[in-house]
Tab-separated table of C-alpha atoms in Angstrom:
chain	number	residue	atom	x	y	z
O	88	ALA	CA	0.000	0.000	0.000
O	89	ALA	CA	2.859	2.399	0.781
O	90	SER	CA	4.423	1.999	-2.649
O	91	GLY	CA	1.654	4.099	-4.215
O	92	ALA	CA	0.685	6.511	-1.444
O	93	SER	CA	1.470	7.567	2.085
O	94	VAL	CA	0.095	5.294	4.800
O	95	LEU	CA	-0.893	6.025	8.380
O	96	LEU	CA	-0.872	2.973	10.663
O	97	ILE	CA	-2.529	3.570	14.027
O	98	VAL	CA	-1.862	1.102	16.830
O	99	GLU	CA	-3.939	1.820	19.908
O	100	ASP	CA	-3.372	0.764	23.499
O	101	LEU	CA	0.274	-0.233	23.190
O	102	HIS	CA	0.339	-0.587	26.980
O	103	TRP	CA	-1.652	-3.814	26.506
O	104	GLY	CA	0.705	-5.238	23.876
O	105	ASP	CA	2.570	-8.428	24.699
O	106	ARG	CA	6.205	-9.103	23.832
O	107	ALA	CA	5.384	-10.780	20.494
O	108	THR	CA	3.084	-7.977	19.349
O	109	LEU	CA	5.591	-5.297	20.277
O	110	GLY	CA	8.370	-7.254	18.549
O	111	MET	CA	6.295	-7.412	15.377
O	112	LEU	CA	5.607	-3.668	15.590
O	113	ALA	CA	9.338	-2.973	15.972
O	114	HIS	CA	10.018	-5.134	12.906
O	115	VAL	CA	7.404	-3.298	10.847
O	116	ILE	CA	8.742	0.112	11.855
O	117	ARG	CA	12.335	-0.798	11.029
O	118	THR	CA	11.727	-2.652	7.764
O	119	LEU	CA	9.427	0.021	6.361
O	120	ALA	CA	11.935	2.839	6.829
O	121	TRP	CA	12.064	3.219	3.042
O	122	ALA	CA	8.314	3.729	2.696
O	123	PRO	CA	6.133	6.770	3.382
O	124	VAL	CA	4.555	5.172	6.460
O	125	LEU	CA	3.766	6.938	9.695
O	126	VAL	CA	3.067	4.708	12.679
O	127	ALA	CA	1.090	6.394	15.443
O	128	GLY	CA	0.750	4.476	18.670
O	129	THR	CA	-1.275	5.310	21.738
O	130	LEU	CA	-0.585	4.354	25.336
O	131	ARG	CA	-1.659	5.446	28.766
O	132	ASP	CA	0.992	6.838	31.077
O	133	GLU	CA	-0.743	5.428	34.158
O	134	THR	CA	-0.005	1.922	32.859
O	135	ALA	CA	3.650	2.700	32.192
O	136	GLY	CA	4.773	-0.006	34.612
O	137	GLY	CA	3.570	-2.666	32.172
O	138	GLU	CA	5.403	-4.801	29.649
O	139	PRO	CA	9.194	-4.208	29.740
O	140	ALA	CA	9.267	-4.845	25.984
O	141	LEU	CA	7.248	-1.642	25.474
O	142	HIS	CA	9.793	0.413	27.390
O	143	ALA	CA	12.645	-1.211	25.475
O	144	LEU	CA	10.939	-0.528	22.136
O	145	MET	CA	10.293	3.101	23.020
O	146	ASP	CA	13.869	3.588	24.254
O	147	ASP	CA	15.284	2.031	21.073
O	148	LEU	CA	13.053	4.092	18.783
O	149	ARG	CA	13.908	7.267	20.685
O	150	ARG	CA	17.641	6.539	20.282
O	151	GLU	CA	17.111	5.842	16.574
O	152	ARG	CA	15.194	9.130	16.273
O	153	ARG	CA	12.080	7.295	15.122
O	154	LEU	CA	9.920	8.256	18.085
O	155	GLU	CA	8.218	11.493	18.944
O	156	ARG	CA	6.056	11.529	22.052
O	157	VAL	CA	3.056	13.800	22.190
O	158	ALA	CA	1.416	14.092	25.596
O	159	LEU	CA	-2.293	14.768	25.425
O	160	THR	CA	-4.184	16.796	27.974
O	161	GLY	CA	-7.880	17.267	28.539
O	162	LEU	CA	-10.047	19.476	26.380
O	163	SER	CA	-10.522	23.126	27.297
O	164	GLU	CA	-13.881	24.287	28.616
O	165	GLU	CA	-14.752	25.651	25.170
O	166	GLU	CA	-13.750	22.402	23.454
O	167	THR	CA	-15.716	20.431	26.043
O	168	GLY	CA	-18.789	22.508	25.232
O	169	ALA	CA	-18.303	22.001	21.483
O	170	LEU	CA	-17.968	18.219	21.861
O	171	ALA	CA	-20.983	18.031	24.148
O	172	GLY	CA	-22.949	20.210	21.730
O	173	ALA	CA	-22.302	17.718	18.942
O	174	TRP	CA	-23.909	15.008	21.081
O	175	LEU	CA	-26.703	17.219	22.353
O	176	GLY	CA	-27.658	18.344	18.850
O	177	ALA	CA	-27.427	22.004	19.883
O	178	PRO	CA	-24.685	24.214	21.299
O	179	ALA	CA	-24.036	23.586	24.972
O	180	SER	CA	-24.740	26.602	27.155
O	181	PRO	CA	-21.695	28.159	28.857
O	182	GLY	CA	-23.021	26.880	32.204
O	183	LEU	CA	-23.389	23.334	30.919
O	184	ALA	CA	-19.949	23.454	29.270
O	185	ALA	CA	-18.444	24.620	32.564
O	186	ALA	CA	-20.254	21.902	34.544
O	187	LEU	CA	-19.171	19.197	32.098
O	188	HIS	CA	-15.597	20.436	32.143
O	189	ARG	CA	-15.489	20.480	35.951
O	190	ARG	CA	-16.926	16.957	36.063
O	191	THR	CA	-14.736	15.435	33.332
O	192	ASN	CA	-11.517	17.483	33.448
O	193	GLY	CA	-11.904	17.642	29.670
O	194	ASN	CA	-11.526	13.883	29.157
O	195	PRO	CA	-13.136	13.384	25.699
O	196	PHE	CA	-14.420	9.885	26.484
O	197	PHE	CA	-16.055	11.070	29.706
O	198	VAL	CA	-17.473	14.188	27.978
O	199	GLU	CA	-19.059	12.066	25.227
O	200	GLU	CA	-20.435	9.482	27.650
O	201	LEU	CA	-21.884	12.142	29.928
O	202	ALA	CA	-23.407	14.084	27.009
O	203	ARG	CA	-24.870	10.864	25.590
O	204	HIS	CA	-26.286	10.044	29.012
O	205	LEU	CA	-27.854	13.507	29.279
O	206	VAL	CA	-29.464	13.093	25.845
O	207	GLU	CA	-30.805	9.627	26.643
O	208	SER	CA	-32.134	10.294	30.120
O	209	HIS	CA	-32.729	14.053	30.384
O	210	SER	CA	-33.803	15.189	26.913
O	211	ASP	CA	-36.950	16.862	28.238
O	212	ARG	CA	-35.270	18.814	31.038
O	213	SER	CA	-34.225	22.448	31.319
O	214	ALA	CA	-30.663	23.692	30.977
O	215	GLU	CA	-30.437	23.996	34.768
O	216	ALA	CA	-31.510	20.378	35.223
O	217	LEU	CA	-28.917	19.256	32.673
O	218	ILE	CA	-26.229	21.192	34.528
O	219	ALA	CA	-27.234	19.555	37.823
O	220	ALA	CA	-27.298	16.099	36.215
O	221	ALA	CA	-23.896	16.676	34.589
O	222	GLY	CA	-22.403	17.271	38.013
O	223	ALA	CA	-24.051	14.362	39.799
O	224	GLU	CA	-24.411	11.316	37.568
O	225	VAL	CA	-21.936	8.744	36.285
O	226	PRO	CA	-22.923	7.356	32.877
O	227	GLU	CA	-23.058	3.579	32.376
O	228	GLY	CA	-20.199	3.631	29.837
O	229	VAL	CA	-17.874	5.337	32.311
O	230	ARG	CA	-18.987	3.057	35.151
O	231	SER	CA	-18.315	0.032	32.948
O	232	LEU	CA	-14.821	1.259	32.038
O	233	ILE	CA	-13.982	1.868	35.689
O	234	ASP	CA	-15.262	-1.591	36.639
O	235	ARG	CA	-13.097	-3.213	33.926
O	236	ARG	CA	-10.003	-1.346	35.130
O	237	LEU	CA	-10.692	-2.237	38.750
O	238	ALA	CA	-11.109	-5.903	37.801
O	239	ARG	CA	-7.523	-5.940	36.456
O	240	LEU	CA	-6.101	-4.782	39.796
O	241	PRO	CA	-5.019	-7.163	42.539
O	242	GLU	CA	-7.800	-7.613	45.103
O	243	LEU	CA	-6.226	-5.458	47.829
O	244	ALA	CA	-5.492	-2.632	45.375
O	245	GLY	CA	-9.077	-2.742	44.098
O	246	GLN	CA	-10.427	-2.537	47.647
O	247	THR	CA	-8.132	0.411	48.372
O	248	VAL	CA	-9.339	2.256	45.264
O	249	ARG	CA	-12.977	1.672	46.223
O	250	VAL	CA	-12.362	3.058	49.726
O	251	ALA	CA	-10.430	6.017	48.302
O	252	ALA	CA	-13.293	6.792	45.906
O	253	VAL	CA	-15.505	7.589	48.872
O	254	ALA	CA	-12.986	10.219	49.999
O	255	GLY	CA	-13.306	12.097	46.690
O	256	GLU	CA	-10.991	13.236	43.942
O	257	ASP	CA	-8.284	14.580	46.246
O	258	PHE	CA	-7.600	11.354	48.147
């Protein structure tokens, strides 16, 4: 495919890759150096203690000048409002955008899940009710993601996280 046009290969969730998968990715990156191929990989920093092969691959690619890291941050309040507005079918009010941003810290997944939840369960409510709901409810998609992540933790760590959750965000 790269002999006729530029190619973008996106590999998501590298933090979950095993040694064989990461070895294959390293092989692809090195053997396609002649081709117009850009490999973009995603990984979560909070899982950086994972597979040593990932750290080795990243170190090698950095030394070979084949790696550029781009750290992503949350969306701004304005961007949060724009994303929520796309889900709501109408521009989000400044108050709703602010409430969503406070609740999600601009995390696009959380913004989309919360906006979807508001559409599905509060479509007939006023702007004030939406703002209140945005600050109080946890959408099913977010709850499910949290449950999956907690299930991967050792039992004692999972219990500690559950207890800490009661203390709030600043535990």
